């Protein structure tokens, strides 16, 4: 009897084996792409290519039913692309509409079907029966009127696993799956605590608002509250919690609340664990702190486009077979059509994802600029205004391109919401701020720090179509989901660094969102010789490689050895390795070193510890323990601060160091503050660890010139001064300094008080508030406050400057309102109108009148709409 095994042959593999290489199908698809491009670009003088519409429909229908064992997702997406092209070219054809319903039903894209063929019903009884069965199977438990995509359903069914990691295209709706799981859990009555890690503060606001609106009254019914900061008032009460935090904020929450139990940890945008930047180690630290607990939480990773999502499960030490707990889907419910525009060649080409070829579509004859190209694609064939996002590599480029484009728009909008926002920007930021003028033309830029009330209103007005074009840097594209029809990419850089394949795919995936449409257009724009067409083509053709964790790829063996050598010698003030090591790389190395030190002294078997293990002997570890457990300050879990800094801080506080005092009016003496900051500089060694900002030494004077500037802004910030006043003071200072300069294109230019230079000052000041005051100084003040409380054995103390910085005020009412969930701007507005909105309860507590929900201040009304559900007890009739 033969021992030969018969290979299993899938029928789908036989039927669909050669369809990818079918020349007729490829010709139809290529011709459809060409005809779509010609129609979209209004190229009427070119003859359309021949397409047999019936054959195209049949191919789409056949591909949509693919059961091929490995290429099924690709076939279904090809089917969707063909039917999307046909719907665009023949929008009124009933046959196309009918086939669209069939194709999107077969691919399980019911949300897409509702957009283009809502009334579709198959003529075949068996098809109808299968469709109903499939629809029921994909029904979202928490929203029975809607259906998951098949890939979403597969993920959803795994969210009760102890550990799970999944990836998919940007448009897959990965965060939506998490939200639907949360909604189902809450409404089923479970009593658990959930945490979502998001990469940016902007996403905290967006995700929190969506979860609140998913649950509304059920938050109160099932005793749940959302928490976005460690200072939230609801943490002092007995509730179940949903935390939406950045990794840094979650780490500090866990450090200050060691007994807080978390049942689920969702890590959104998990590919950040692969990025070589200074924030990555916080993800590792949070995961380490949670999985070392006796009651371990479920840990779920979600990442975009990653072919090997199981890599992130390696951050959990006790998983032996991570392949069991992963799902990688390539299915996207929307299509991105990709174009390359070359100013140098005066041409536009279209990229075919299936042939991997660029085909020239047209040659430009007249003037060519972004200002002339944007109007070409800003309306569809029915006259509907399309919405555009323009990605720029720098803030200066975004502002300049936005201004140039707006100047070409002859008319201003009649939309009153736009004019109201324009007025508020002038009042709250500055009267000369370009943004206030641009939005009256339906144009905006989205960069850096803005009051959350203004930033979120810009996003809402874009979603509603009142703002049609946004120029942005990576802050918007990475942080907020926007319904764009067209995405223009003017650079393949993020700041000074080149995009990799993950960055690029994540970026182009931001156009075409299934909530709004079936497709989007991506225009790669080579505007000058510095932006090479070949690099764009390379990114289009490059497949995303398997990812590594940053602890593996971010440090060289030599750097790991240098860390071990320093620790063995009892040194914690690491030197750069090599001497020209970039700041970001040095910070990454230092933070991983601090995690390693803590793991060794605590005997933890973390991933970081394992990665350094080849360079550590048992004797080394014993020596490191001896070196650092005998010190007056021992390693702890705060990876922003090392033992040498902690020793200095403890000693300084023991010798009486405290925050500067405020007078009866809440003012502080500038010299006293500078003395305090200079002492902080020595304590925390800012000249070594913050050499670009807080510890920067002027070559001219040898003093901390930047620190003096930060001190001025810090005083204004904690006094509750509005942004417009802070901007006026900054501009006035430049105006009165005969040697003042601003940086234009990276070079210092003498300040001339022109509107352009005033806007540079405004942008620089906003950047300092976001990245220095609210991040760097806030973190150091948090450490100071915690050490001060520990030394003096108190739970809180008056004159806590960490609170003043965090909330941008010393006013108790404004602080309380922010701890209730309001922004600094809205809290200030409520305080200024306290007679209208604030009620003092008999127990001395603060209540708010529900009339705030109809406030003439749109930002206050908007925030109140969410807070009424998350903190209902604060409102009274």
mmCIF file with all atom_site columns, N, CA and C in Angstrom, residues 76-127:
data_model
loop_
_atom_site.group_PDB
_atom_site.id
_atom_site.type_symbol
_atom_site.label_atom_id
_atom_site.label_alt_id
_atom_site.label_comp_id
_atom_site.label_asym_id
_atom_site.label_entity_id
_atom_site.label_seq_id
_atom_site.pdbx_PDB_ins_code
_atom_site.Cartn_x
_atom_site.Cartn_y
_atom_site.Cartn_z
_atom_site.occupancy
_atom_site.B_iso_or_equiv
_atom_site.pdbx_formal_charge
_atom_site.auth_seq_id
_atom_site.auth_comp_id
_atom_site.auth_asym_id
_atom_site.auth_atom_id
_atom_site.pdbx_PDB_model_num
ATOM 1   N N  . UNK A 1 76  ? -11.383 39.752 -4.915  1.00 0.00 ? 76  UNK A N  1
ATOM 2   C CA . UNK A 1 76  ? -12.565 40.518 -4.504  1.00 0.00 ? 76  UNK A CA 1
ATOM 3   C C  . UNK A 1 76  ? -12.305 42.025 -4.605  1.00 0.00 ? 76  UNK A C  1
ATOM 4   N N  . UNK A 1 77  ? -11.093 42.446 -4.245  1.00 0.00 ? 77  UNK A N  1
ATOM 5   C CA . UNK A 1 77  ? -10.768 43.877 -4.370  1.00 0.00 ? 77  UNK A CA 1
ATOM 6   C C  . UNK A 1 77  ? -10.699 44.294 -5.835  1.00 0.00 ? 77  UNK A C  1
ATOM 7   N N  . UNK A 1 78  ? -10.215 43.404 -6.695  1.00 0.00 ? 78  UNK A N  1
ATOM 8   C CA . UNK A 1 78  ? -10.174 43.699 -8.123  1.00 0.00 ? 78  UNK A CA 1
ATOM 9   C C  . UNK A 1 78  ? -11.598 43.839 -8.655  1.00 0.00 ? 78  UNK A C  1
ATOM 10  N N  . UNK A 1 79  ? -12.486 42.953 -8.194  1.00 0.00 ? 79  UNK A N  1
ATOM 11  C CA . UNK A 1 79  ? -13.896 43.045 -8.590  1.00 0.00 ? 79  UNK A CA 1
ATOM 12  C C  . UNK A 1 79  ? -14.484 44.384 -8.179  1.00 0.00 ? 79  UNK A C  1
ATOM 13  N N  . UNK A 1 80  ? -14.196 44.810 -6.930  1.00 0.00 ? 80  UNK A N  1
ATOM 14  C CA . UNK A 1 80  ? -14.703 46.097 -6.445  1.00 0.00 ? 80  UNK A CA 1
ATOM 15  C C  . UNK A 1 80  ? -14.138 47.260 -7.258  1.00 0.00 ? 80  UNK A C  1
ATOM 16  N N  . UNK A 1 81  ? -12.873 47.158 -7.614  1.00 0.00 ? 81  UNK A N  1
ATOM 17  C CA . UNK A 1 81  ? -12.252 48.235 -8.388  1.00 0.00 ? 81  UNK A CA 1
ATOM 18  C C  . UNK A 1 81  ? -12.910 48.352 -9.762  1.00 0.00 ? 81  UNK A C  1
ATOM 19  N N  . UNK A 1 82  ? -13.143 47.222 -10.408 1.00 0.00 ? 82  UNK A N  1
ATOM 20  C CA . UNK A 1 82  ? -13.770 47.254 -11.737 1.00 0.00 ? 82  UNK A CA 1
ATOM 21  C C  . UNK A 1 82  ? -15.182 47.820 -11.651 1.00 0.00 ? 82  UNK A C  1
ATOM 22  N N  . UNK A 1 83  ? -15.959 47.381 -10.672 1.00 0.00 ? 83  UNK A N  1
ATOM 23  C CA . UNK A 1 83  ? -17.341 47.856 -10.569 1.00 0.00 ? 83  UNK A CA 1
ATOM 24  C C  . UNK A 1 83  ? -17.369 49.329 -10.150 1.00 0.00 ? 83  UNK A C  1
ATOM 25  N N  . UNK A 1 84  ? -16.391 49.760 -9.358  1.00 0.00 ? 84  UNK A N  1
ATOM 26  C CA . UNK A 1 84  ? -16.302 51.175 -8.973  1.00 0.00 ? 84  UNK A CA 1
ATOM 27  C C  . UNK A 1 84  ? -16.001 52.039 -10.194 1.00 0.00 ? 84  UNK A C  1
ATOM 28  N N  . UNK A 1 85  ? -15.081 51.572 -11.032 1.00 0.00 ? 85  UNK A N  1
ATOM 29  C CA . UNK A 1 85  ? -14.777 52.288 -12.268 1.00 0.00 ? 85  UNK A CA 1
ATOM 30  C C  . UNK A 1 85  ? -16.003 52.384 -13.163 1.00 0.00 ? 85  UNK A C  1
ATOM 31  N N  . UNK A 1 86  ? -16.736 51.285 -13.293 1.00 0.00 ? 86  UNK A N  1
ATOM 32  C CA . UNK A 1 86  ? -17.930 51.274 -14.143 1.00 0.00 ? 86  UNK A CA 1
ATOM 33  C C  . UNK A 1 86  ? -19.003 52.207 -13.585 1.00 0.00 ? 86  UNK A C  1
ATOM 34  N N  . UNK A 1 87  ? -19.173 52.207 -12.256 1.00 0.00 ? 87  UNK A N  1
ATOM 35  C CA . UNK A 1 87  ? -20.166 53.099 -11.634 1.00 0.00 ? 87  UNK A CA 1
ATOM 36  C C  . UNK A 1 87  ? -19.814 54.563 -11.882 1.00 0.00 ? 87  UNK A C  1
ATOM 37  N N  . UNK A 1 88  ? -18.517 54.866 -11.876 1.00 0.00 ? 88  UNK A N  1
ATOM 38  C CA . UNK A 1 88  ? -18.091 56.240 -12.100 1.00 0.00 ? 88  UNK A CA 1
ATOM 39  C C  . UNK A 1 88  ? -18.269 56.657 -13.562 1.00 0.00 ? 88  UNK A C  1
ATOM 40  N N  . UNK A 1 89  ? -17.946 55.740 -14.478 1.00 0.00 ? 89  UNK A N  1
ATOM 41  C CA . UNK A 1 89  ? -18.014 56.070 -15.910 1.00 0.00 ? 89  UNK A CA 1
ATOM 42  C C  . UNK A 1 89  ? -19.453 56.032 -16.423 1.00 0.00 ? 89  UNK A C  1
ATOM 43  N N  . UNK A 1 90  ? -20.261 55.095 -15.873 1.00 0.00 ? 90  UNK A N  1
ATOM 44  C CA . UNK A 1 90  ? -21.660 54.942 -16.314 1.00 0.00 ? 90  UNK A CA 1
ATOM 45  C C  . UNK A 1 90  ? -22.590 55.066 -15.106 1.00 0.00 ? 90  UNK A C  1
ATOM 46  N N  . UNK A 1 91  ? -22.692 56.254 -14.515 1.00 0.00 ? 91  UNK A N  1
ATOM 47  C CA . UNK A 1 91  ? -23.430 56.406 -13.255 1.00 0.00 ? 91  UNK A CA 1
ATOM 48  C C  . UNK A 1 91  ? -24.931 56.143 -13.373 1.00 0.00 ? 91  UNK A C  1
ATOM 49  N N  . UNK A 1 92  ? -25.497 56.257 -14.567 1.00 0.00 ? 92  UNK A N  1
ATOM 50  C CA . UNK A 1 92  ? -26.951 56.100 -14.719 1.00 0.00 ? 92  UNK A CA 1
ATOM 51  C C  . UNK A 1 92  ? -27.342 54.785 -15.387 1.00 0.00 ? 92  UNK A C  1
ATOM 52  N N  . UNK A 1 93  ? -26.434 53.879 -15.535 1.00 0.00 ? 93  UNK A N  1
ATOM 53  C CA . UNK A 1 93  ? -26.711 52.614 -16.234 1.00 0.00 ? 93  UNK A CA 1
ATOM 54  C C  . UNK A 1 93  ? -27.298 51.606 -15.242 1.00 0.00 ? 93  UNK A C  1
ATOM 55  N N  . UNK A 1 94  ? -28.538 51.149 -15.449 1.00 0.00 ? 94  UNK A N  1
ATOM 56  C CA . UNK A 1 94  ? -29.180 50.225 -14.508 1.00 0.00 ? 94  UNK A CA 1
ATOM 57  C C  . UNK A 1 94  ? -28.455 48.884 -14.410 1.00 0.00 ? 94  UNK A C  1
ATOM 58  N N  . UNK A 1 95  ? -27.867 48.412 -15.520 1.00 0.00 ? 95  UNK A N  1
ATOM 59  C CA . UNK A 1 95  ? -27.144 47.141 -15.480 1.00 0.00 ? 95  UNK A CA 1
ATOM 60  C C  . UNK A 1 95  ? -25.922 47.251 -14.570 1.00 0.00 ? 95  UNK A C  1
ATOM 61  N N  . UNK A 1 96  ? -25.225 48.375 -14.679 1.00 0.00 ? 96  UNK A N  1
ATOM 62  C CA . UNK A 1 96  ? -24.053 48.595 -13.824 1.00 0.00 ? 96  UNK A CA 1
ATOM 63  C C  . UNK A 1 96  ? -24.478 48.648 -12.365 1.00 0.00 ? 96  UNK A C  1
ATOM 64  N N  . UNK A 1 97  ? -25.558 49.343 -12.088 1.00 0.00 ? 97  UNK A N  1
ATOM 65  C CA . UNK A 1 97  ? -26.061 49.448 -10.722 1.00 0.00 ? 97  UNK A CA 1
ATOM 66  C C  . UNK A 1 97  ? -26.430 48.075 -10.153 1.00 0.00 ? 97  UNK A C  1
ATOM 67  N N  . UNK A 1 98  ? -27.084 47.262 -11.000 1.00 0.00 ? 98  UNK A N  1
ATOM 68  C CA . UNK A 1 98  ? -27.494 45.926 -10.554 1.00 0.00 ? 98  UNK A CA 1
ATOM 69  C C  . UNK A 1 98  ? -26.257 45.070 -10.242 1.00 0.00 ? 98  UNK A C  1
ATOM 70  N N  . UNK A 1 99  ? -25.295 45.072 -11.158 1.00 0.00 ? 99  UNK A N  1
ATOM 71  C CA . UNK A 1 99  ? -24.086 44.275 -10.941 1.00 0.00 ? 99  UNK A CA 1
ATOM 72  C C  . UNK A 1 99  ? -23.306 44.792 -9.725  1.00 0.00 ? 99  UNK A C  1
ATOM 73  N N  . UNK A 1 100 ? -23.328 46.101 -9.514  1.00 0.00 ? 100 UNK A N  1
ATOM 74  C CA . UNK A 1 100 ? -22.656 46.664 -8.330  1.00 0.00 ? 100 UNK A CA 1
ATOM 75  C C  . UNK A 1 100 ? -23.233 46.060 -7.061  1.00 0.00 ? 100 UNK A C  1
ATOM 76  N N  . UNK A 1 101 ? -24.562 45.936 -7.014  1.00 0.00 ? 101 UNK A N  1
ATOM 77  C CA . UNK A 1 101 ? -25.209 45.321 -5.862  1.00 0.00 ? 101 UNK A CA 1
ATOM 78  C C  . UNK A 1 101 ? -24.768 43.875 -5.673  1.00 0.00 ? 101 UNK A C  1
ATOM 79  N N  . UNK A 1 102 ? -24.683 43.145 -6.801  1.00 0.00 ? 102 UNK A N  1
ATOM 80  C CA . UNK A 1 102 ? -24.271 41.744 -6.742  1.00 0.00 ? 102 UNK A CA 1
ATOM 81  C C  . UNK A 1 102 ? -22.821 41.608 -6.293  1.00 0.00 ? 102 UNK A C  1
ATOM 82  N N  . UNK A 1 103 ? -21.928 42.398 -6.887  1.00 0.00 ? 103 UNK A N  1
ATOM 83  C CA . UNK A 1 103 ? -20.505 42.314 -6.566  1.00 0.00 ? 103 UNK A CA 1
ATOM 84  C C  . UNK A 1 103 ? -20.262 42.655 -5.094  1.00 0.00 ? 103 UNK A C  1
ATOM 85  N N  . UNK A 1 104 ? -20.847 43.742 -4.620  1.00 0.00 ? 104 UNK A N  1
ATOM 86  C CA . UNK A 1 104 ? -20.603 44.179 -3.249  1.00 0.00 ? 104 UNK A CA 1
ATOM 87  C C  . UNK A 1 104 ? -21.256 43.251 -2.233  1.00 0.00 ? 104 UNK A C  1
ATOM 88  N N  . UNK A 1 105 ? -22.339 42.584 -2.640  1.00 0.00 ? 105 UNK A N  1
ATOM 89  C CA . UNK A 1 105 ? -22.923 41.550 -1.782  1.00 0.00 ? 105 UNK A CA 1
ATOM 90  C C  . UNK A 1 105 ? -21.971 40.365 -1.678  1.00 0.00 ? 105 UNK A C  1
ATOM 91  N N  . UNK A 1 106 ? -21.408 39.956 -2.817  1.00 0.00 ? 106 UNK A N  1
ATOM 92  C CA . UNK A 1 106 ? -20.499 38.808 -2.832  1.00 0.00 ? 106 UNK A CA 1
ATOM 93  C C  . UNK A 1 106 ? -19.225 39.069 -2.032  1.00 0.00 ? 106 UNK A C  1
ATOM 94  N N  . UNK A 1 107 ? -18.760 40.312 -2.048  1.00 0.00 ? 107 UNK A N  1
ATOM 95  C CA . UNK A 1 107 ? -17.551 40.629 -1.281  1.00 0.00 ? 107 UNK A CA 1
ATOM 96  C C  . UNK A 1 107 ? -17.865 40.914 0.189   1.00 0.00 ? 107 UNK A C  1
ATOM 97  N N  . UNK A 1 108 ? -19.151 40.935 0.533   1.00 0.00 ? 108 UNK A N  1
ATOM 98  C CA . UNK A 1 108 ? -19.538 41.216 1.912   1.00 0.00 ? 108 UNK A CA 1
ATOM 99  C C  . UNK A 1 108 ? -19.440 42.673 2.290   1.00 0.00 ? 108 UNK A C  1
ATOM 100 N N  . UNK A 1 109 ? -19.403 43.544 1.298   1.00 0.00 ? 109 UNK A N  1
ATOM 101 C CA . UNK A 1 109 ? -19.251 44.984 1.546   1.00 0.00 ? 109 UNK A CA 1
ATOM 102 C C  . UNK A 1 109 ? -20.639 45.636 1.540   1.00 0.00 ? 109 UNK A C  1
ATOM 103 N N  . UNK A 1 110 ? -21.413 45.360 2.592   1.00 0.00 ? 110 UNK A N  1
ATOM 104 C CA . UNK A 1 110 ? -22.786 45.866 2.648   1.00 0.00 ? 110 UNK A CA 1
ATOM 105 C C  . UNK A 1 110 ? -22.831 47.378 2.839   1.00 0.00 ? 110 UNK A C  1
ATOM 106 N N  . UNK A 1 111 ? -21.850 47.915 3.537   1.00 0.00 ? 111 UNK A N  1
ATOM 107 C CA . UNK A 1 111 ? -21.826 49.372 3.707   1.00 0.00 ? 111 UNK A CA 1
ATOM 108 C C  . UNK A 1 111 ? -21.584 50.044 2.365   1.00 0.00 ? 111 UNK A C  1
ATOM 109 N N  . UNK A 1 112 ? -20.692 49.481 1.558   1.00 0.00 ? 112 UNK A N  1
ATOM 110 C CA . UNK A 1 112 ? -20.462 50.004 0.217   1.00 0.00 ? 112 UNK A CA 1
ATOM 111 C C  . UNK A 1 112 ? -21.686 49.846 -0.667  1.00 0.00 ? 112 UNK A C  1
ATOM 112 N N  . UNK A 1 113 ? -22.371 48.710 -0.517  1.00 0.00 ? 113 UNK A N  1
ATOM 113 C CA . UNK A 1 113 ? -23.576 48.485 -1.317  1.00 0.00 ? 113 UNK A CA 1
ATOM 114 C C  . UNK A 1 113 ? -24.639 49.529 -1.006  1.00 0.00 ? 113 UNK A C  1
ATOM 115 N N  . UNK A 1 114 ? -24.731 49.919 0.250   1.00 0.00 ? 114 UNK A N  1
ATOM 116 C CA . UNK A 1 114 ? -25.722 50.930 0.618   1.00 0.00 ? 114 UNK A CA 1
ATOM 117 C C  . UNK A 1 114 ? -25.426 52.280 -0.029  1.00 0.00 ? 114 UNK A C  1
ATOM 118 N N  . UNK A 1 115 ? -24.164 52.507 -0.407  1.00 0.00 ? 115 UNK A N  1
ATOM 119 C CA . UNK A 1 115 ? -23.798 53.770 -1.043  1.00 0.00 ? 115 UNK A CA 1
ATOM 120 C C  . UNK A 1 115 ? -24.198 53.827 -2.507  1.00 0.00 ? 115 UNK A C  1
ATOM 121 N N  . UNK A 1 116 ? -24.115 52.677 -3.220  1.00 0.00 ? 116 UNK A N  1
ATOM 122 C CA . UNK A 1 116 ? -24.307 52.715 -4.673  1.00 0.00 ? 116 UNK A CA 1
ATOM 123 C C  . UNK A 1 116 ? -25.478 51.864 -5.175  1.00 0.00 ? 116 UNK A C  1
ATOM 124 N N  . UNK A 1 117 ? -25.947 50.917 -4.355  1.00 0.00 ? 117 UNK A N  1
ATOM 125 C CA . UNK A 1 117 ? -27.038 50.040 -4.812  1.00 0.00 ? 117 UNK A CA 1
ATOM 126 C C  . UNK A 1 117 ? -27.874 49.606 -3.613  1.00 0.00 ? 117 UNK A C  1
ATOM 127 N N  . UNK A 1 118 ? -28.421 50.593 -2.945  1.00 0.00 ? 118 UNK A N  1
ATOM 128 C CA . UNK A 1 118 ? -29.114 50.335 -1.681  1.00 0.00 ? 118 UNK A CA 1
ATOM 129 C C  . UNK A 1 118 ? -30.295 49.387 -1.842  1.00 0.00 ? 118 UNK A C  1
ATOM 130 N N  . UNK A 1 119 ? -30.985 49.452 -2.978  1.00 0.00 ? 119 UNK A N  1
ATOM 131 C CA . UNK A 1 119 ? -32.203 48.655 -3.174  1.00 0.00 ? 119 UNK A CA 1
ATOM 132 C C  . UNK A 1 119 ? -31.928 47.343 -3.899  1.00 0.00 ? 119 UNK A C  1
ATOM 133 N N  . UNK A 1 120 ? -30.671 46.954 -3.996  1.00 0.00 ? 120 UNK A N  1
ATOM 134 C CA . UNK A 1 120 ? -30.339 45.732 -4.744  1.00 0.00 ? 120 UNK A CA 1
ATOM 135 C C  . UNK A 1 120 ? -30.998 44.500 -4.132  1.00 0.00 ? 120 UNK A C  1
ATOM 136 N N  . UNK A 1 121 ? -31.521 43.651 -5.020  1.00 0.00 ? 121 UNK A N  1
ATOM 137 C CA . UNK A 1 121 ? -32.030 42.346 -4.603  1.00 0.00 ? 121 UNK A CA 1
ATOM 138 C C  . UNK A 1 121 ? -31.807 41.377 -5.758  1.00 0.00 ? 121 UNK A C  1
ATOM 139 N N  . UNK A 1 122 ? -31.168 40.264 -5.488  1.00 0.00 ? 122 UNK A N  1
ATOM 140 C CA . UNK A 1 122 ? -30.864 39.297 -6.539  1.00 0.00 ? 122 UNK A CA 1
ATOM 141 C C  . UNK A 1 122 ? -32.130 38.668 -7.082  1.00 0.00 ? 122 UNK A C  1
ATOM 142 N N  . UNK A 1 123 ? -32.098 38.370 -8.378  1.00 0.00 ? 123 UNK A N  1
ATOM 143 C CA . UNK A 1 123 ? -33.243 37.716 -8.998  1.00 0.00 ? 123 UNK A CA 1
ATOM 144 C C  . UNK A 1 123 ? -33.292 36.232 -8.708  1.00 0.00 ? 123 UNK A C  1
ATOM 145 N N  . UNK A 1 124 ? -32.164 35.624 -8.311  1.00 0.00 ? 124 UNK A N  1
ATOM 146 C CA . UNK A 1 124 ? -32.111 34.185 -8.037  1.00 0.00 ? 124 UNK A CA 1
ATOM 147 C C  . UNK A 1 124 ? -32.453 33.909 -6.582  1.00 0.00 ? 124 UNK A C  1
ATOM 148 N N  . UNK A 1 125 ? -33.329 32.923 -6.364  1.00 0.00 ? 125 UNK A N  1
ATOM 149 C CA . UNK A 1 125 ? -33.782 32.594 -5.011  1.00 0.00 ? 125 UNK A CA 1
ATOM 150 C C  . UNK A 1 125 ? -32.613 32.172 -4.128  1.00 0.00 ? 125 UNK A C  1
ATOM 151 N N  . UNK A 1 126 ? -31.749 31.303 -4.652  1.00 0.00 ? 126 UNK A N  1
ATOM 152 C CA . UNK A 1 126 ? -30.620 30.820 -3.854  1.00 0.00 ? 126 UNK A CA 1
ATOM 153 C C  . UNK A 1 126 ? -29.671 31.958 -3.495  1.00 0.00 ? 126 UNK A C  1
ATOM 154 N N  . UNK A 1 127 ? -29.460 32.873 -4.455  1.00 0.00 ? 127 UNK A N  1
ATOM 155 C CA . UNK A 1 127 ? -28.604 34.027 -4.171  1.00 0.00 ? 127 UNK A CA 1
ATOM 156 C C  . UNK A 1 127 ? -29.189 34.886 -3.061  1.00 0.00 ? 127 UNK A C  1
#
